[in-house]
C-alpha positions as a printed NumPy array, in Angstrom:
array([[ -67.427,  115.065,    0.056],
       [ -64.956,  114.854,   -2.572],
       [ -65.482,  110.984,   -3.166],
       [ -66.104,  109.359,   -6.173],
       [ -69.249,  107.353,   -6.041],
       [ -66.986,  104.098,   -5.573],
       [ -64.824,  105.66 ,   -2.764],
       [ -68.088,  106.162,   -0.589],
       [ -68.227,  102.345,    0.248],
       [ -65.513,  103.195,    2.2  ],
       [ -68.395,  104.106,    5.494],
       [ -70.695,  100.988,    5.104],
       [ -69.827,   98.764,    8.167],
       [ -70.393,   95.306,    8.234],
       [ -71.171,   92.915,   10.927],
       [ -70.937,   89.077,   10.258],
       [ -73.543,   86.773,   13.061],
       [ -72.892,   83.391,   14.222],
       [ -75.811,   81.448,   13.046],
       [ -76.93 ,   81.208,   16.737],
       [ -76.656,   84.812,   17.219],
       [ -79.757,   87.189,   17.875],
       [ -80.411,   89.758,   15.054],
       [ -79.4  ,   93.278,   16.034],
       [ -81.963,   95.528,   17.029],
       [ -81.33 ,   98.139,   14.122],
       [ -80.183,   97.929,   10.394],
       [ -80.425,   95.383,    7.825],
       [ -79.477,   91.625,    7.406],
       [ -78.021,   90.507,    4.289],
       [ -78.534,   87.005,    3.79 ],
       [ -76.327,   84.996,    1.101],
       [ -76.685,   86.028,   -2.327],
       [ -78.749,   83.783,   -4.746],
       [ -76.796,   83.098,   -7.616],
       [ -77.651,   81.254,  -11.058],
       [ -75.66 ,   80.435,  -13.971],
       [ -77.1  ,   80.174,  -17.085],
       [ -76.762,   80.033,  -21.008],
       [ -76.085,   83.525,  -22.48 ],
       [ -78.703,   86.301,  -22.589],
       [ -80.307,   86.28 ,  -25.811],
       [ -79.833,   82.693,  -26.66 ],
       [ -82.836,   80.425,  -28.264],
       [ -81.862,   77.931,  -25.124],
       [ -82.566,   81.296,  -22.726],
       [ -85.495,   82.51 ,  -24.085],
       [ -87.414,   79.306,  -23.627],
       [ -87.092,   79.036,  -20.188],
       [ -88.034,   81.777,  -17.292],
       [ -85.907,   84.552,  -17.084],
       [ -83.04 ,   83.641,  -14.664],
       [ -83.984,   87.15 ,  -12.621],
       [ -87.338,   85.355,  -11.995],
       [ -85.866,   82.229,  -11.116],
       [ -83.567,   84.087,   -8.215],
       [ -86.543,   86.365,   -7.26 ],
       [ -88.62 ,   83.226,   -6.505],
       [ -85.354,   81.477,   -4.663],
       [ -84.145,   84.481,   -2.62 ],
       [ -87.676,   85.939,   -1.844],
       [ -89.931,   82.66 ,   -1.495],
       [ -93.707,   83.468,   -1.563],
       [ -95.008,   82.095,    1.78 ],
       [ -98.807,   81.153,    1.541],
       [-100.676,   83.202,    4.434],
       [-102.25 ,   80.262,    5.872],
       [ -99.343,   77.786,    6.059],
       [ -98.75 ,   77.673,    9.675],
       [ -95.629,   75.517,    9.093],
       [ -93.865,   78.26 ,    7.245],
       [ -90.854,   79.135,    8.857],
       [ -91.218,   82.849,    8.204],
       [ -94.179,   85.089,    6.077],
       [ -93.731,   86.261,    3.016],
       [ -91.265,   89.454,    3.147],
       [ -93.036,   92.236,    2.058],
       [ -92.034,   93.959,   -1.031],
       [ -88.854,   95.925,   -1.222],
       [ -88.918,   99.438,   -1.085],
       [ -85.602,  100.05 ,   -2.846],
       [ -84.326,   98.649,   -5.573],
       [ -80.183,   98.554,   -7.003],
       [ -79.411,   97.191,  -10.271],
       [ -75.6  ,   97.291,  -11.683],
       [ -76.873,   97.454,  -15.131],
       [ -79.539,   97.987,  -17.47 ],
       [ -77.823,   99.371,  -20.333],
       [ -77.128,   96.029,  -21.965],
       [ -79.026,   94.486,  -24.422],
       [ -82.1  ,   92.508,  -23.115],
       [ -81.415,   93.711,  -19.196],
       [ -83.944,   96.13 ,  -19.083],
       [ -86.951,   93.838,  -20.598],
       [ -85.556,   90.829,  -18.328],
       [ -85.592,   92.759,  -15.035],
       [ -88.872,   94.975,  -15.991],
       [ -90.929,   91.75 ,  -16.838],
       [ -89.499,   89.725,  -13.36 ],
       [ -90.229,   92.764,  -11.266],
       [ -93.559,   93.573,  -12.532],
       [ -94.725,   89.911,  -12.619],
       [ -93.767,   89.702,   -8.876],
       [ -94.432,   93.303,   -7.515],
       [ -96.486,   95.384,   -9.608],
       [ -96.696,   98.202,   -7.259],
       [ -92.708,   98.559,   -7.41 ],
       [ -91.851,  101.172,   -9.306],
       [ -87.967,  100.734,  -11.143],
       [ -87.919,  104.463,  -11.363],
       [ -89.107,  106.215,   -8.461],
       [ -87.795,  103.22 ,   -6.263],
       [ -84.754,  101.94 ,   -8.143],
       [ -81.161,  102.955,   -9.342],
       [ -78.931,  101.629,  -11.664],
       [ -75.066,  101.925,  -10.945],
       [ -74.702,  102.295,  -14.847],
       [ -76.995,  105.303,  -15.358],
       [ -76.077,  106.952,  -11.849],
       [ -72.308,  106.734,  -11.34 ],
       [ -70.387,  104.827,  -14.299],
       [ -69.172,  101.403,  -13.791],
       [ -67.495,  101.581,  -10.115],
       [ -65.457,   98.206,  -10.928],
       [ -64.622,   95.802,   -8.011],
       [ -66.597,   98.303,   -5.671],
       [ -69.923,   97.825,   -7.392],
       [ -71.941,   95.545,   -4.867],
       [ -70.763,   97.575,   -1.735],
       [ -71.861,  100.743,   -3.41 ],
       [ -74.889,   99.126,   -4.175],
       [ -75.644,   98.579,   -1.047],
       [ -74.674,  101.851,    0.285],
       [ -77.217,  102.78 ,   -2.602],
       [ -79.934,  100.738,   -1.195],
       [ -79.798,  101.523,    2.279],
       [ -79.303,  105.38 ,    1.529],
       [ -82.89 ,  105.475,    1.109],
       [ -84.407,  103.236,    3.555],
       [ -86.696,  103.561,    6.691],
       [ -85.624,  101.383,    9.496],
       [ -88.635,   98.85 ,    8.72 ],
       [ -88.004,   98.595,    4.64 ],
       [ -86.077,   96.36 ,    2.552],
       [ -84.442,   96.639,   -0.322],
       [ -83.372,   94.124,   -3.464],
       [ -79.745,   94.094,   -5.294],
       [ -79.289,   92.742,   -8.816],
       [ -76.802,   91.835,  -10.544],
       [ -77.751,   91.578,  -14.571],
       [ -74.346,   92.516,  -16.037],
       [ -72.856,   89.25 ,  -16.698],
       [ -74.376,   87.46 ,  -20.097],
       [ -74.548,   83.978,  -18.173],
       [ -74.849,   84.898,  -14.505],
       [ -77.545,   86.499,  -12.533],
       [ -77.075,   87.483,   -9.026],
       [ -79.614,   88.559,   -6.398],
       [ -79.086,   90.046,   -2.78 ],
       [ -82.003,   91.096,   -0.303],
       [ -81.408,   93.072,    2.544],
       [ -83.926,   92.809,    5.135],
       [ -84.508,   94.962,    8.321],
       [ -83.077,   93.415,   11.796],
       [ -86.115,   95.035,   13.355],
       [ -89.521,   93.998,   12.156]])
């Protein structure tokens, strides 16, 4: 108590795993973020291509065929939590809504989601750590989450939090 939301990130602990390390039995793994640099949002050039967020979701959360015995992993289940940095900027709500609903029709952006700009204002450099805290805060042990950055006009970023045990 008594902390600003951006200061709460000091309580978040990370453990870096070597590539050959076994996964811990509890917690969440955060693979490298997927980042896409693209033409400015709202430009004609960008309107002719798939939304950057959709491209990143497909890259970060790939769909594996159920009968693909050569797939290294099955498709991760749909995220139970969604945290985005900003939906208040022009075009962000449409891009996020369209991309997320196309991929996961059952994901409720209101009930299962939080946006930093509406939750606590802009936390500055602590945005990513705060987004991870907010994503993890309501997850059960085997749940996953998606953290999305739409704030930059020419760059989009996606992180997936995947359960270790499961």
